Short mmCIF file of N, CA and C in Angstrom, two decimals:
data_model
loop_
_atom_site.label_atom_id
_atom_site.label_comp_id
_atom_site.label_asym_id
_atom_site.label_seq_id
_atom_site.Cartn_x
_atom_site.Cartn_y
_atom_site.Cartn_z
N UNK A 1 -15.96 -34.35 4.64
CA UNK A 1 -16.54 -33.41 5.58
C UNK A 1 -17.86 -33.98 6.10
N UNK A 2 -17.98 -34.09 7.41
CA UNK A 2 -19.16 -34.68 8.02
C UNK A 2 -20.41 -33.82 7.84
N UNK A 3 -20.24 -32.51 7.82
CA UNK A 3 -21.40 -31.63 7.64
C UNK A 3 -21.98 -31.80 6.25
N UNK A 4 -21.13 -31.86 5.24
CA UNK A 4 -21.60 -32.05 3.87
C UNK A 4 -22.29 -33.41 3.73
N UNK A 5 -21.74 -34.42 4.36
CA UNK A 5 -22.35 -35.75 4.31
C UNK A 5 -23.72 -35.74 4.99
N UNK A 6 -23.82 -35.08 6.13
CA UNK A 6 -25.10 -34.98 6.83
C UNK A 6 -26.13 -34.25 5.97
N UNK A 7 -25.72 -33.16 5.31
CA UNK A 7 -26.63 -32.42 4.43
C UNK A 7 -27.11 -33.31 3.28
N UNK A 8 -26.20 -34.09 2.73
CA UNK A 8 -26.54 -34.99 1.63
C UNK A 8 -27.53 -36.06 2.10
N UNK A 9 -27.28 -36.65 3.24
CA UNK A 9 -28.16 -37.69 3.77
C UNK A 9 -29.55 -37.11 4.05
N UNK A 10 -29.62 -35.93 4.63
CA UNK A 10 -30.92 -35.31 4.91
C UNK A 10 -31.68 -34.98 3.63
N UNK A 11 -30.96 -34.57 2.58
CA UNK A 11 -31.65 -34.28 1.32
C UNK A 11 -32.22 -35.56 0.71
N UNK A 12 -31.48 -36.65 0.82
CA UNK A 12 -32.00 -37.94 0.32
C UNK A 12 -33.19 -38.41 1.13
N UNK A 13 -33.12 -38.21 2.45
CA UNK A 13 -34.25 -38.56 3.30
C UNK A 13 -35.47 -37.74 2.89
N UNK A 14 -35.28 -36.45 2.66
CA UNK A 14 -36.38 -35.59 2.21
C UNK A 14 -36.98 -36.07 0.90
N UNK A 15 -36.12 -36.51 -0.01
CA UNK A 15 -36.56 -37.04 -1.30
C UNK A 15 -37.48 -38.24 -1.10
N UNK A 16 -37.05 -39.17 -0.27
CA UNK A 16 -37.86 -40.37 -0.03
C UNK A 16 -39.14 -40.04 0.74
N UNK A 17 -39.06 -39.13 1.68
CA UNK A 17 -40.26 -38.74 2.41
C UNK A 17 -41.30 -38.12 1.49
N UNK A 18 -40.85 -37.36 0.50
CA UNK A 18 -41.79 -36.81 -0.49
C UNK A 18 -42.48 -37.93 -1.25
N UNK A 19 -41.71 -38.94 -1.65
CA UNK A 19 -42.29 -40.06 -2.39
C UNK A 19 -43.21 -40.90 -1.52
N UNK A 20 -42.98 -40.89 -0.23
CA UNK A 20 -43.84 -41.62 0.71
C UNK A 20 -45.01 -40.77 1.17
N UNK A 21 -45.19 -39.61 0.53
CA UNK A 21 -46.28 -38.68 0.81
C UNK A 21 -46.32 -38.22 2.27
N UNK A 22 -45.15 -37.82 2.73
CA UNK A 22 -45.01 -37.27 4.08
C UNK A 22 -44.38 -35.88 3.96
N UNK A 23 -45.14 -34.91 3.41
CA UNK A 23 -44.56 -33.60 3.11
C UNK A 23 -44.06 -32.83 4.33
N UNK A 24 -44.71 -32.95 5.47
CA UNK A 24 -44.25 -32.20 6.65
C UNK A 24 -42.89 -32.72 7.13
N UNK A 25 -42.73 -34.03 7.16
CA UNK A 25 -41.45 -34.62 7.55
C UNK A 25 -40.38 -34.30 6.51
N UNK A 26 -40.77 -34.32 5.24
CA UNK A 26 -39.83 -33.99 4.16
C UNK A 26 -39.36 -32.54 4.29
N UNK A 27 -40.29 -31.64 4.56
CA UNK A 27 -39.95 -30.22 4.71
C UNK A 27 -38.94 -30.02 5.83
N UNK A 28 -39.15 -30.72 6.94
CA UNK A 28 -38.24 -30.61 8.08
C UNK A 28 -36.83 -31.12 7.72
N UNK A 29 -36.76 -32.26 7.06
CA UNK A 29 -35.46 -32.82 6.66
C UNK A 29 -34.77 -31.92 5.64
N UNK A 30 -35.52 -31.41 4.68
CA UNK A 30 -34.93 -30.57 3.64
C UNK A 30 -34.46 -29.23 4.19
N UNK A 31 -35.22 -28.66 5.11
CA UNK A 31 -34.77 -27.40 5.74
C UNK A 31 -33.48 -27.61 6.52
N UNK A 32 -33.39 -28.72 7.24
CA UNK A 32 -32.17 -29.03 7.98
C UNK A 32 -31.00 -29.22 7.02
N UNK A 33 -31.24 -29.86 5.90
CA UNK A 33 -30.19 -30.07 4.90
C UNK A 33 -29.70 -28.74 4.33
N UNK A 34 -30.63 -27.85 4.01
CA UNK A 34 -30.27 -26.54 3.46
C UNK A 34 -29.43 -25.76 4.48
N UNK A 35 -29.83 -25.82 5.73
CA UNK A 35 -29.08 -25.10 6.78
C UNK A 35 -27.66 -25.63 6.90
N UNK A 36 -27.47 -26.92 6.68
CA UNK A 36 -26.14 -27.51 6.81
C UNK A 36 -25.23 -27.22 5.62
N UNK A 37 -25.80 -27.12 4.43
CA UNK A 37 -24.93 -26.88 3.29
C UNK A 37 -25.62 -26.89 1.95
N UNK A 38 -26.27 -25.82 1.61
CA UNK A 38 -26.97 -25.73 0.32
C UNK A 38 -26.00 -25.60 -0.85
N UNK A 39 -24.83 -25.03 -0.60
CA UNK A 39 -23.88 -24.81 -1.71
C UNK A 39 -23.36 -26.12 -2.30
N UNK A 40 -23.14 -27.10 -1.45
CA UNK A 40 -22.58 -28.37 -1.94
C UNK A 40 -23.67 -29.39 -2.21
N UNK A 41 -24.92 -29.02 -2.02
CA UNK A 41 -26.02 -29.96 -2.11
C UNK A 41 -27.21 -29.33 -2.83
N UNK A 42 -27.26 -29.40 -4.16
CA UNK A 42 -28.34 -28.73 -4.90
C UNK A 42 -29.70 -29.41 -4.78
N UNK A 43 -29.73 -30.65 -4.31
CA UNK A 43 -31.00 -31.38 -4.24
C UNK A 43 -31.96 -30.78 -3.22
N UNK A 44 -31.49 -30.50 -2.03
CA UNK A 44 -32.38 -30.01 -0.96
C UNK A 44 -33.06 -28.69 -1.31
N UNK A 45 -32.32 -27.68 -1.78
CA UNK A 45 -33.02 -26.42 -2.12
C UNK A 45 -34.06 -26.61 -3.23
N UNK A 46 -33.74 -27.46 -4.20
CA UNK A 46 -34.68 -27.70 -5.28
C UNK A 46 -35.95 -28.37 -4.76
N UNK A 47 -35.79 -29.46 -4.01
CA UNK A 47 -36.96 -30.17 -3.50
C UNK A 47 -37.77 -29.32 -2.53
N UNK A 48 -37.08 -28.54 -1.70
CA UNK A 48 -37.78 -27.66 -0.78
C UNK A 48 -38.55 -26.59 -1.55
N UNK A 49 -37.94 -26.02 -2.57
CA UNK A 49 -38.63 -25.04 -3.40
C UNK A 49 -39.85 -25.63 -4.09
N UNK A 50 -39.70 -26.85 -4.59
CA UNK A 50 -40.82 -27.52 -5.25
C UNK A 50 -41.95 -27.79 -4.25
N UNK A 51 -41.60 -28.25 -3.07
CA UNK A 51 -42.59 -28.53 -2.03
C UNK A 51 -43.30 -27.26 -1.58
N UNK A 52 -42.53 -26.20 -1.36
CA UNK A 52 -43.12 -24.93 -0.92
C UNK A 52 -43.98 -24.32 -2.03
N UNK A 53 -43.57 -24.50 -3.27
CA UNK A 53 -44.34 -23.97 -4.40
C UNK A 53 -45.72 -24.62 -4.46
N UNK A 54 -45.77 -25.92 -4.22
CA UNK A 54 -47.04 -26.63 -4.23
C UNK A 54 -47.95 -26.20 -3.09
N UNK A 55 -47.36 -25.85 -1.97
CA UNK A 55 -48.18 -25.52 -0.80
C UNK A 55 -48.40 -24.02 -0.61
N UNK A 56 -47.86 -23.19 -1.49
CA UNK A 56 -47.96 -21.74 -1.34
C UNK A 56 -49.39 -21.22 -1.53
N UNK A 57 -50.15 -21.91 -2.34
CA UNK A 57 -51.52 -21.46 -2.59
C UNK A 57 -51.54 -20.09 -3.23
N UNK A 58 -52.36 -19.17 -2.68
CA UNK A 58 -52.51 -17.83 -3.23
C UNK A 58 -51.52 -16.83 -2.63
N UNK A 59 -50.62 -17.29 -1.79
CA UNK A 59 -49.63 -16.42 -1.15
C UNK A 59 -48.50 -16.11 -2.14
N UNK A 60 -48.60 -14.95 -2.78
CA UNK A 60 -47.66 -14.59 -3.85
C UNK A 60 -46.23 -14.46 -3.34
N UNK A 61 -46.04 -13.94 -2.14
CA UNK A 61 -44.68 -13.78 -1.60
C UNK A 61 -44.04 -15.13 -1.33
N UNK A 62 -44.81 -16.04 -0.77
CA UNK A 62 -44.30 -17.39 -0.49
C UNK A 62 -44.00 -18.13 -1.80
N UNK A 63 -44.86 -17.94 -2.79
CA UNK A 63 -44.66 -18.55 -4.10
C UNK A 63 -43.37 -18.03 -4.74
N UNK A 64 -43.15 -16.73 -4.64
CA UNK A 64 -41.94 -16.11 -5.21
C UNK A 64 -40.68 -16.68 -4.56
N UNK A 65 -40.67 -16.83 -3.24
CA UNK A 65 -39.52 -17.38 -2.53
C UNK A 65 -39.27 -18.82 -2.98
N UNK A 66 -40.33 -19.60 -3.09
CA UNK A 66 -40.20 -21.00 -3.51
C UNK A 66 -39.65 -21.08 -4.94
N UNK A 67 -40.17 -20.25 -5.82
CA UNK A 67 -39.69 -20.26 -7.20
C UNK A 67 -38.25 -19.78 -7.30
N UNK A 68 -37.87 -18.82 -6.48
CA UNK A 68 -36.47 -18.37 -6.46
C UNK A 68 -35.54 -19.50 -6.03
N UNK A 69 -35.99 -20.33 -5.10
CA UNK A 69 -35.18 -21.48 -4.69
C UNK A 69 -34.99 -22.44 -5.85
N UNK A 70 -36.04 -22.68 -6.60
CA UNK A 70 -35.96 -23.57 -7.76
C UNK A 70 -35.02 -22.99 -8.80
N UNK A 71 -35.16 -21.70 -9.07
CA UNK A 71 -34.32 -21.06 -10.08
C UNK A 71 -32.85 -21.05 -9.70
N UNK A 72 -32.56 -20.97 -8.42
CA UNK A 72 -31.16 -20.91 -8.00
C UNK A 72 -30.55 -22.28 -7.71
N UNK A 73 -31.36 -23.32 -7.74
CA UNK A 73 -30.84 -24.67 -7.50
C UNK A 73 -29.92 -25.07 -8.65
N UNK A 74 -28.86 -25.73 -8.32
CA UNK A 74 -27.91 -26.18 -9.33
C UNK A 74 -28.37 -27.45 -10.01
N UNK A 75 -27.48 -27.98 -10.81
CA UNK A 75 -27.75 -29.22 -11.55
C UNK A 75 -28.08 -30.33 -10.56
N UNK A 76 -29.12 -31.09 -10.87
CA UNK A 76 -29.60 -32.14 -9.98
C UNK A 76 -28.86 -33.46 -10.20
N UNK A 77 -28.85 -34.33 -9.18
CA UNK A 77 -28.03 -35.53 -9.23
C UNK A 77 -28.53 -36.65 -10.14
N UNK A 78 -29.75 -36.55 -10.65
CA UNK A 78 -30.23 -37.58 -11.57
C UNK A 78 -30.86 -36.92 -12.79
N UNK A 79 -30.93 -37.68 -13.87
CA UNK A 79 -31.52 -37.16 -15.10
C UNK A 79 -32.99 -36.82 -14.89
N UNK A 80 -33.70 -37.63 -14.12
CA UNK A 80 -35.11 -37.40 -13.86
C UNK A 80 -35.32 -36.08 -13.10
N UNK A 81 -34.54 -35.87 -12.06
CA UNK A 81 -34.66 -34.64 -11.27
C UNK A 81 -34.22 -33.42 -12.08
N UNK A 82 -33.18 -33.58 -12.89
CA UNK A 82 -32.72 -32.47 -13.71
C UNK A 82 -33.77 -32.10 -14.76
N UNK A 83 -34.44 -33.09 -15.32
CA UNK A 83 -35.51 -32.82 -16.29
C UNK A 83 -36.66 -32.09 -15.61
N UNK A 84 -36.99 -32.48 -14.39
CA UNK A 84 -38.06 -31.81 -13.64
C UNK A 84 -37.67 -30.37 -13.32
N UNK A 85 -36.42 -30.17 -12.91
CA UNK A 85 -35.94 -28.81 -12.63
C UNK A 85 -36.02 -27.95 -13.88
N UNK A 86 -35.56 -28.48 -15.01
CA UNK A 86 -35.59 -27.72 -16.26
C UNK A 86 -37.02 -27.36 -16.66
N UNK A 87 -37.95 -28.29 -16.46
CA UNK A 87 -39.35 -28.03 -16.79
C UNK A 87 -39.92 -26.92 -15.90
N UNK A 88 -39.62 -26.99 -14.62
CA UNK A 88 -40.11 -25.96 -13.70
C UNK A 88 -39.49 -24.60 -13.97
N UNK A 89 -38.21 -24.57 -14.28
CA UNK A 89 -37.54 -23.31 -14.61
C UNK A 89 -38.20 -22.68 -15.83
N UNK A 90 -38.47 -23.49 -16.84
CA UNK A 90 -39.13 -22.98 -18.04
C UNK A 90 -40.52 -22.44 -17.71
N UNK A 91 -41.27 -23.17 -16.90
CA UNK A 91 -42.62 -22.73 -16.51
C UNK A 91 -42.58 -21.44 -15.70
N UNK A 92 -41.65 -21.34 -14.76
CA UNK A 92 -41.54 -20.13 -13.93
C UNK A 92 -41.16 -18.93 -14.80
N UNK A 93 -40.21 -19.12 -15.68
CA UNK A 93 -39.79 -18.02 -16.56
C UNK A 93 -40.92 -17.58 -17.48
N UNK A 94 -41.72 -18.53 -17.94
CA UNK A 94 -42.86 -18.19 -18.80
C UNK A 94 -43.82 -17.28 -18.06
N UNK A 95 -44.18 -17.63 -16.82
CA UNK A 95 -45.15 -16.85 -16.08
C UNK A 95 -44.61 -15.53 -15.56
N UNK A 96 -43.29 -15.45 -15.41
CA UNK A 96 -42.70 -14.20 -14.95
C UNK A 96 -42.43 -13.21 -16.08
N UNK A 97 -42.45 -13.69 -17.31
CA UNK A 97 -42.15 -12.82 -18.45
C UNK A 97 -43.24 -11.81 -18.71
#
């Protein structure tokens, strides 16, 4: 499916843009990826949630939306990303308890 492939490519682009410290470009790529297919691509919602969580500041509603994205993201494609997701899920659950 070309749409799923495009979503996957955009999520990988977002991943690399984050590592290249280009958060605005990463946000744009990740949002496009989520719009194309978040169900088949757990990386984009997770990275977008992580990015939005960092930039939410004192905006509690924006923080909640970002954390909900992280909590609903599925298993990540690498052990490193999955460990980061698990750490964030634990941290979010701790503060919400």
